[in-house]
């Protein structure tokens, strides 16, 4: 709740967009708390923060616990922040109990998980895991033309820590779907996450006068965009295997009420639990776009900016989460994540697992996002026991 004061919105949410001054304030508060808990703090070249609690075996790779401190433009208090605070709580609890682990622990805040200001999503963990080359990502620009590199420097988040080996990675997160709440379960034992394909789409027609230009000679980029939005929605609705299709961003030019719009830029976000179906969804979207382009006499350019296949977490580490849940006596169920998480990329370089807790109504990426105290606590307890199982062995 203290962290949520940074970037707090009037409706009770959080606006802590990555690599802004508000994000810097959130990062600084986390670093201060981590140091107060006895951790040493380092930052790497993409701004990922590592708060380290030493173990008794100096040669052991750390067990990492993380998530992200950035939020959506109209985000909530819990998406990402919960996982980082849960990691800090594990460290504080071990301190209180005087428990020393063999392996060091690292609480990590990954840069730009949300992918709202800059693509790609899960940028910090993607660079750490070697999925995205650092130099390539540093040049990516937001809608105002600011590069990731400039944004990192502007808030002093460009550090020097080098990538290192991680023994195991745990991430706690709100579920962001209503399943746990509906089934009255406290913990989701996460098996994996949906694959995603994100596109930048630009539709170019021709600006012209809204009065004199006859309807049949127009090259209306907005009409073409509207039709594509409906196709994306249809694809998300009709394809099998947990399909999702979303257009969440659109810019219209010249955006004047009496000008037929000549240019629209928009995004497409496609998700699926099966990679082959995800590919079919993307193919269908592209072929519909080509037909719309012909019919509307508009040029449509589609660039893929994010792709990762559906992921499965490490069975042994997922087992540690399940054992922790059973040991603590919480109700639970296996679950697949519809949202992206840094754990998806960490899973490529270390065994990874996630702990979900319910959030109210399953609502997330919204200022009213909320979670119950007892569930927040339960998630921390599961994380603590799962981490301990790995860090003492
Ligand atoms: C990340 O928040 C996502 O889009 O899944
Ligand atoms: Mn998140
Ligand atoms: Mn999110």
JSON list of C-alpha atoms in Angstrom, two decimals, residues 246-389:
[
{"chain": "A", "resi": 246, "resn": "UNK", "atom": "CA", "xyz": [-7.30, -7.55, -28.68]},
{"chain": "A", "resi": 247, "resn": "UNK", "atom": "CA", "xyz": [-6.77, -4.14, -30.25]},
{"chain": "A", "resi": 248, "resn": "UNK", "atom": "CA", "xyz": [-5.87, -1.88, -27.34]},
{"chain": "A", "resi": 249, "resn": "UNK", "atom": "CA", "xyz": [-4.13, 1.05, -28.99]},
{"chain": "A", "resi": 250, "resn": "UNK", "atom": "CA", "xyz": [-5.08, 3.30, -31.89]},
{"chain": "A", "resi": 251, "resn": "UNK", "atom": "CA", "xyz": [-3.83, 6.62, -33.24]},
{"chain": "A", "resi": 252, "resn": "UNK", "atom": "CA", "xyz": [-5.77, 8.43, -35.95]},
{"chain": "A", "resi": 253, "resn": "UNK", "atom": "CA", "xyz": [-4.44, 11.13, -38.26]},
{"chain": "A", "resi": 254, "resn": "UNK", "atom": "CA", "xyz": [-5.20, 13.90, -38.74]},
{"chain": "A", "resi": 255, "resn": "UNK", "atom": "CA", "xyz": [-7.88, 13.25, -36.06]},
{"chain": "A", "resi": 256, "resn": "UNK", "atom": "CA", "xyz": [-10.12, 16.05, -37.22]},
{"chain": "A", "resi": 257, "resn": "UNK", "atom": "CA", "xyz": [-13.91, 15.67, -37.22]},
{"chain": "A", "resi": 258, "resn": "UNK", "atom": "CA", "xyz": [-14.40, 16.79, -40.81]},
{"chain": "A", "resi": 259, "resn": "UNK", "atom": "CA", "xyz": [-11.48, 15.00, -42.45]},
{"chain": "A", "resi": 260, "resn": "UNK", "atom": "CA", "xyz": [-11.65, 11.42, -43.77]},
{"chain": "A", "resi": 261, "resn": "UNK", "atom": "CA", "xyz": [-8.77, 9.84, -41.81]},
{"chain": "A", "resi": 262, "resn": "UNK", "atom": "CA", "xyz": [-5.74, 9.07, -43.96]},
{"chain": "A", "resi": 263, "resn": "UNK", "atom": "CA", "xyz": [-3.62, 7.23, -41.41]},
{"chain": "A", "resi": 264, "resn": "UNK", "atom": "CA", "xyz": [-4.32, 4.90, -38.50]},
{"chain": "A", "resi": 265, "resn": "UNK", "atom": "CA", "xyz": [-1.74, 3.16, -36.34]},
{"chain": "A", "resi": 266, "resn": "UNK", "atom": "CA", "xyz": [-2.97, 0.37, -34.13]},
{"chain": "A", "resi": 267, "resn": "UNK", "atom": "CA", "xyz": [-1.79, -2.71, -32.26]},
{"chain": "A", "resi": 268, "resn": "UNK", "atom": "CA", "xyz": [-2.97, -6.34, -32.30]},
{"chain": "A", "resi": 269, "resn": "UNK", "atom": "CA", "xyz": [-2.42, -8.75, -29.38]},
{"chain": "A", "resi": 270, "resn": "UNK", "atom": "CA", "xyz": [-3.15, -12.44, -30.12]},
{"chain": "A", "resi": 271, "resn": "UNK", "atom": "CA", "xyz": [-2.81, -15.22, -27.52]},
{"chain": "A", "resi": 272, "resn": "UNK", "atom": "CA", "xyz": [-3.31, -18.97, -27.44]},
{"chain": "A", "resi": 273, "resn": "UNK", "atom": "CA", "xyz": [-2.42, -22.04, -25.40]},
{"chain": "A", "resi": 274, "resn": "UNK", "atom": "CA", "xyz": [-1.28, -23.90, -28.57]},
{"chain": "A", "resi": 275, "resn": "UNK", "atom": "CA", "xyz": [1.45, -22.56, -30.80]},
{"chain": "A", "resi": 276, "resn": "UNK", "atom": "CA", "xyz": [-0.05, -24.02, -33.99]},
{"chain": "A", "resi": 277, "resn": "UNK", "atom": "CA", "xyz": [-3.41, -22.37, -33.27]},
{"chain": "A", "resi": 278, "resn": "UNK", "atom": "CA", "xyz": [-1.66, -19.09, -32.45]},
{"chain": "A", "resi": 279, "resn": "UNK", "atom": "CA", "xyz": [0.01, -19.22, -35.87]},
{"chain": "A", "resi": 280, "resn": "UNK", "atom": "CA", "xyz": [-3.32, -19.93, -37.55]},
{"chain": "A", "resi": 281, "resn": "UNK", "atom": "CA", "xyz": [-4.83, -16.92, -35.77]},
{"chain": "A", "resi": 282, "resn": "UNK", "atom": "CA", "xyz": [-2.00, -14.69, -37.02]},
{"chain": "A", "resi": 283, "resn": "UNK", "atom": "CA", "xyz": [-2.37, -16.03, -40.58]},
{"chain": "A", "resi": 284, "resn": "UNK", "atom": "CA", "xyz": [-6.11, -15.43, -40.50]},
{"chain": "A", "resi": 285, "resn": "UNK", "atom": "CA", "xyz": [-5.62, -11.87, -39.22]},
{"chain": "A", "resi": 286, "resn": "UNK", "atom": "CA", "xyz": [-3.14, -11.15, -42.02]},
{"chain": "A", "resi": 287, "resn": "UNK", "atom": "CA", "xyz": [-5.35, -12.58, -44.77]},
{"chain": "A", "resi": 288, "resn": "UNK", "atom": "CA", "xyz": [-8.38, -10.61, -43.50]},
{"chain": "A", "resi": 289, "resn": "UNK", "atom": "CA", "xyz": [-6.22, -7.49, -43.39]},
{"chain": "A", "resi": 290, "resn": "UNK", "atom": "CA", "xyz": [-5.20, -8.05, -47.02]},
{"chain": "A", "resi": 291, "resn": "UNK", "atom": "CA", "xyz": [-8.86, -8.35, -48.06]},
{"chain": "A", "resi": 292, "resn": "UNK", "atom": "CA", "xyz": [-9.81, -5.21, -46.11]},
{"chain": "A", "resi": 293, "resn": "UNK", "atom": "CA", "xyz": [-6.91, -3.34, -47.72]},
{"chain": "A", "resi": 294, "resn": "UNK", "atom": "CA", "xyz": [-8.18, -4.23, -51.19]},
{"chain": "A", "resi": 295, "resn": "UNK", "atom": "CA", "xyz": [-11.78, -3.40, -50.43]},
{"chain": "A", "resi": 296, "resn": "UNK", "atom": "CA", "xyz": [-11.01, -0.09, -48.72]},
{"chain": "A", "resi": 297, "resn": "UNK", "atom": "CA", "xyz": [-8.14, 0.87, -51.06]},
{"chain": "A", "resi": 298, "resn": "UNK", "atom": "CA", "xyz": [-5.91, 1.35, -48.06]},
{"chain": "A", "resi": 299, "resn": "UNK", "atom": "CA", "xyz": [-2.33, 0.09, -47.66]},
{"chain": "A", "resi": 300, "resn": "UNK", "atom": "CA", "xyz": [-1.97, -2.07, -44.55]},
{"chain": "A", "resi": 301, "resn": "UNK", "atom": "CA", "xyz": [1.48, -2.79, -43.17]},
{"chain": "A", "resi": 302, "resn": "UNK", "atom": "CA", "xyz": [1.82, -5.35, -40.37]},
{"chain": "A", "resi": 303, "resn": "UNK", "atom": "CA", "xyz": [4.99, -5.74, -38.30]},
{"chain": "A", "resi": 304, "resn": "UNK", "atom": "CA", "xyz": [5.37, -8.43, -35.66]},
{"chain": "A", "resi": 305, "resn": "UNK", "atom": "CA", "xyz": [6.93, -6.93, -32.53]},
{"chain": "A", "resi": 306, "resn": "UNK", "atom": "CA", "xyz": [6.54, -9.71, -29.94]},
{"chain": "A", "resi": 307, "resn": "UNK", "atom": "CA", "xyz": [6.39, -13.47, -30.29]},
{"chain": "A", "resi": 308, "resn": "UNK", "atom": "CA", "xyz": [6.79, -16.17, -27.72]},
{"chain": "A", "resi": 309, "resn": "UNK", "atom": "CA", "xyz": [5.26, -19.63, -27.80]},
{"chain": "A", "resi": 310, "resn": "UNK", "atom": "CA", "xyz": [3.13, -21.04, -24.99]},
{"chain": "A", "resi": 311, "resn": "UNK", "atom": "CA", "xyz": [5.42, -21.93, -22.09]},
{"chain": "A", "resi": 312, "resn": "UNK", "atom": "CA", "xyz": [5.48, -24.68, -19.49]},
{"chain": "A", "resi": 313, "resn": "UNK", "atom": "CA", "xyz": [7.07, -24.23, -16.09]},
{"chain": "A", "resi": 314, "resn": "UNK", "atom": "CA", "xyz": [9.57, -26.66, -14.55]},
{"chain": "A", "resi": 315, "resn": "UNK", "atom": "CA", "xyz": [7.69, -29.71, -13.17]},
{"chain": "A", "resi": 316, "resn": "UNK", "atom": "CA", "xyz": [10.07, -30.09, -10.21]},
{"chain": "A", "resi": 317, "resn": "UNK", "atom": "CA", "xyz": [9.80, -26.44, -9.21]},
{"chain": "A", "resi": 318, "resn": "UNK", "atom": "CA", "xyz": [6.03, -26.47, -9.73]},
{"chain": "A", "resi": 319, "resn": "UNK", "atom": "CA", "xyz": [6.15, -29.49, -7.41]},
{"chain": "A", "resi": 320, "resn": "UNK", "atom": "CA", "xyz": [7.87, -27.36, -4.73]},
{"chain": "A", "resi": 321, "resn": "UNK", "atom": "CA", "xyz": [5.00, -24.88, -4.98]},
{"chain": "A", "resi": 322, "resn": "UNK", "atom": "CA", "xyz": [2.45, -27.69, -4.71]},
{"chain": "A", "resi": 323, "resn": "UNK", "atom": "CA", "xyz": [4.27, -29.18, -1.69]},
{"chain": "A", "resi": 324, "resn": "UNK", "atom": "CA", "xyz": [4.34, -25.77, -0.02]},
{"chain": "A", "resi": 325, "resn": "UNK", "atom": "CA", "xyz": [0.60, -25.31, -0.60]},
{"chain": "A", "resi": 326, "resn": "UNK", "atom": "CA", "xyz": [-0.17, -28.76, 0.81]},
{"chain": "A", "resi": 327, "resn": "UNK", "atom": "CA", "xyz": [2.10, -28.25, 3.81]},
{"chain": "A", "resi": 328, "resn": "UNK", "atom": "CA", "xyz": [0.31, -25.01, 4.64]},
{"chain": "A", "resi": 329, "resn": "UNK", "atom": "CA", "xyz": [-3.15, -26.52, 4.05]},
{"chain": "A", "resi": 330, "resn": "UNK", "atom": "CA", "xyz": [-4.42, -23.96, 1.54]},
{"chain": "A", "resi": 331, "resn": "UNK", "atom": "CA", "xyz": [-6.99, -24.88, -1.10]},
{"chain": "A", "resi": 332, "resn": "UNK", "atom": "CA", "xyz": [-5.48, -24.80, -4.57]},
{"chain": "A", "resi": 333, "resn": "UNK", "atom": "CA", "xyz": [-5.83, -25.75, -8.21]},
{"chain": "A", "resi": 334, "resn": "UNK", "atom": "CA", "xyz": [-3.58, -26.05, -11.25]},
{"chain": "A", "resi": 335, "resn": "UNK", "atom": "CA", "xyz": [-3.93, -23.08, -13.57]},
{"chain": "A", "resi": 336, "resn": "UNK", "atom": "CA", "xyz": [-2.59, -21.66, -16.85]},
{"chain": "A", "resi": 337, "resn": "UNK", "atom": "CA", "xyz": [-1.76, -17.97, -17.11]},
{"chain": "A", "resi": 338, "resn": "UNK", "atom": "CA", "xyz": [-3.46, -15.84, -19.75]},
{"chain": "A", "resi": 339, "resn": "UNK", "atom": "CA", "xyz": [-1.12, -12.98, -18.95]},
{"chain": "A", "resi": 340, "resn": "UNK", "atom": "CA", "xyz": [2.55, -12.70, -19.74]},
{"chain": "A", "resi": 341, "resn": "UNK", "atom": "CA", "xyz": [5.01, -12.83, -16.85]},
{"chain": "A", "resi": 342, "resn": "UNK", "atom": "CA", "xyz": [8.75, -12.46, -16.47]},
{"chain": "A", "resi": 343, "resn": "UNK", "atom": "CA", "xyz": [8.77, -16.11, -15.37]},
{"chain": "A", "resi": 344, "resn": "UNK", "atom": "CA", "xyz": [8.08, -17.05, -19.02]},
{"chain": "A", "resi": 345, "resn": "UNK", "atom": "CA", "xyz": [11.55, -15.80, -20.02]},
{"chain": "A", "resi": 346, "resn": "UNK", "atom": "CA", "xyz": [13.29, -16.86, -16.81]},
{"chain": "A", "resi": 347, "resn": "UNK", "atom": "CA", "xyz": [12.03, -20.38, -17.57]},
{"chain": "A", "resi": 348, "resn": "UNK", "atom": "CA", "xyz": [14.46, -20.41, -20.51]},
{"chain": "A", "resi": 349, "resn": "UNK", "atom": "CA", "xyz": [17.53, -20.01, -18.31]},
{"chain": "A", "resi": 350, "resn": "UNK", "atom": "CA", "xyz": [16.46, -21.55, -14.97]},
{"chain": "A", "resi": 351, "resn": "UNK", "atom": "CA", "xyz": [13.77, -23.77, -13.52]},
{"chain": "A", "resi": 352, "resn": "UNK", "atom": "CA", "xyz": [10.82, -21.39, -12.97]},
{"chain": "A", "resi": 353, "resn": "UNK", "atom": "CA", "xyz": [7.44, -21.57, -11.23]},
{"chain": "A", "resi": 354, "resn": "UNK", "atom": "CA", "xyz": [4.65, -19.20, -10.25]},
{"chain": "A", "resi": 355, "resn": "UNK", "atom": "CA", "xyz": [2.18, -18.77, -7.41]},
{"chain": "A", "resi": 356, "resn": "UNK", "atom": "CA", "xyz": [-1.18, -17.13, -8.19]},
{"chain": "A", "resi": 357, "resn": "UNK", "atom": "CA", "xyz": [-3.57, -15.61, -5.68]},
{"chain": "A", "resi": 358, "resn": "UNK", "atom": "CA", "xyz": [-7.15, -14.53, -6.49]},
{"chain": "A", "resi": 359, "resn": "UNK", "atom": "CA", "xyz": [-7.94, -10.93, -7.36]},
{"chain": "A", "resi": 360, "resn": "UNK", "atom": "CA", "xyz": [-11.36, -9.39, -6.96]},
{"chain": "A", "resi": 361, "resn": "UNK", "atom": "CA", "xyz": [-13.63, -10.26, -9.87]},
{"chain": "A", "resi": 362, "resn": "UNK", "atom": "CA", "xyz": [-10.55, -11.30, -11.83]},
{"chain": "A", "resi": 363, "resn": "UNK", "atom": "CA", "xyz": [-10.16, -7.65, -12.83]},
{"chain": "A", "resi": 364, "resn": "UNK", "atom": "CA", "xyz": [-6.69, -6.41, -13.70]},
{"chain": "A", "resi": 365, "resn": "UNK", "atom": "CA", "xyz": [-5.05, -3.78, -15.93]},
{"chain": "A", "resi": 366, "resn": "UNK", "atom": "CA", "xyz": [-7.64, -1.58, -14.23]},
{"chain": "A", "resi": 367, "resn": "UNK", "atom": "CA", "xyz": [-7.47, 0.90, -11.37]},
{"chain": "A", "resi": 368, "resn": "UNK", "atom": "CA", "xyz": [-9.97, -1.07, -9.29]},
{"chain": "A", "resi": 369, "resn": "UNK", "atom": "CA", "xyz": [-7.73, -4.17, -9.24]},
{"chain": "A", "resi": 370, "resn": "UNK", "atom": "CA", "xyz": [-7.81, -5.56, -5.70]},
{"chain": "A", "resi": 371, "resn": "UNK", "atom": "CA", "xyz": [-6.78, -8.58, -3.64]},
{"chain": "A", "resi": 372, "resn": "UNK", "atom": "CA", "xyz": [-7.69, -9.74, -0.13]},
{"chain": "A", "resi": 373, "resn": "UNK", "atom": "CA", "xyz": [-5.18, -9.47, 2.69]},
{"chain": "A", "resi": 374, "resn": "UNK", "atom": "CA", "xyz": [-5.47, -13.13, 3.63]},
{"chain": "A", "resi": 375, "resn": "UNK", "atom": "CA", "xyz": [-4.81, -14.22, 0.02]},
{"chain": "A", "resi": 376, "resn": "UNK", "atom": "CA", "xyz": [-1.84, -11.87, -0.26]},
{"chain": "A", "resi": 377, "resn": "UNK", "atom": "CA", "xyz": [-0.48, -13.40, 2.94]},
{"chain": "A", "resi": 378, "resn": "UNK", "atom": "CA", "xyz": [-1.14, -16.96, 1.76]},
{"chain": "A", "resi": 379, "resn": "UNK", "atom": "CA", "xyz": [0.77, -16.32, -1.47]},
{"chain": "A", "resi": 380, "resn": "UNK", "atom": "CA", "xyz": [3.74, -15.01, 0.54]},
{"chain": "A", "resi": 381, "resn": "UNK", "atom": "CA", "xyz": [3.69, -18.07, 2.80]},
{"chain": "A", "resi": 382, "resn": "UNK", "atom": "CA", "xyz": [3.68, -20.44, -0.17]},
{"chain": "A", "resi": 383, "resn": "UNK", "atom": "CA", "xyz": [6.50, -18.47, -1.76]},
{"chain": "A", "resi": 384, "resn": "UNK", "atom": "CA", "xyz": [8.50, -18.56, 1.49]},
{"chain": "A", "resi": 385, "resn": "UNK", "atom": "CA", "xyz": [8.22, -22.32, 1.89]},
{"chain": "A", "resi": 386, "resn": "UNK", "atom": "CA", "xyz": [8.86, -23.08, -1.79]},
{"chain": "A", "resi": 387, "resn": "UNK", "atom": "CA", "xyz": [11.89, -20.81, -1.82]},
{"chain": "A", "resi": 388, "resn": "UNK", "atom": "CA", "xyz": [13.22, -22.30, 1.42]},
{"chain": "A", "resi": 389, "resn": "UNK", "atom": "CA", "xyz": [12.89, -25.82, 0.00]}
]
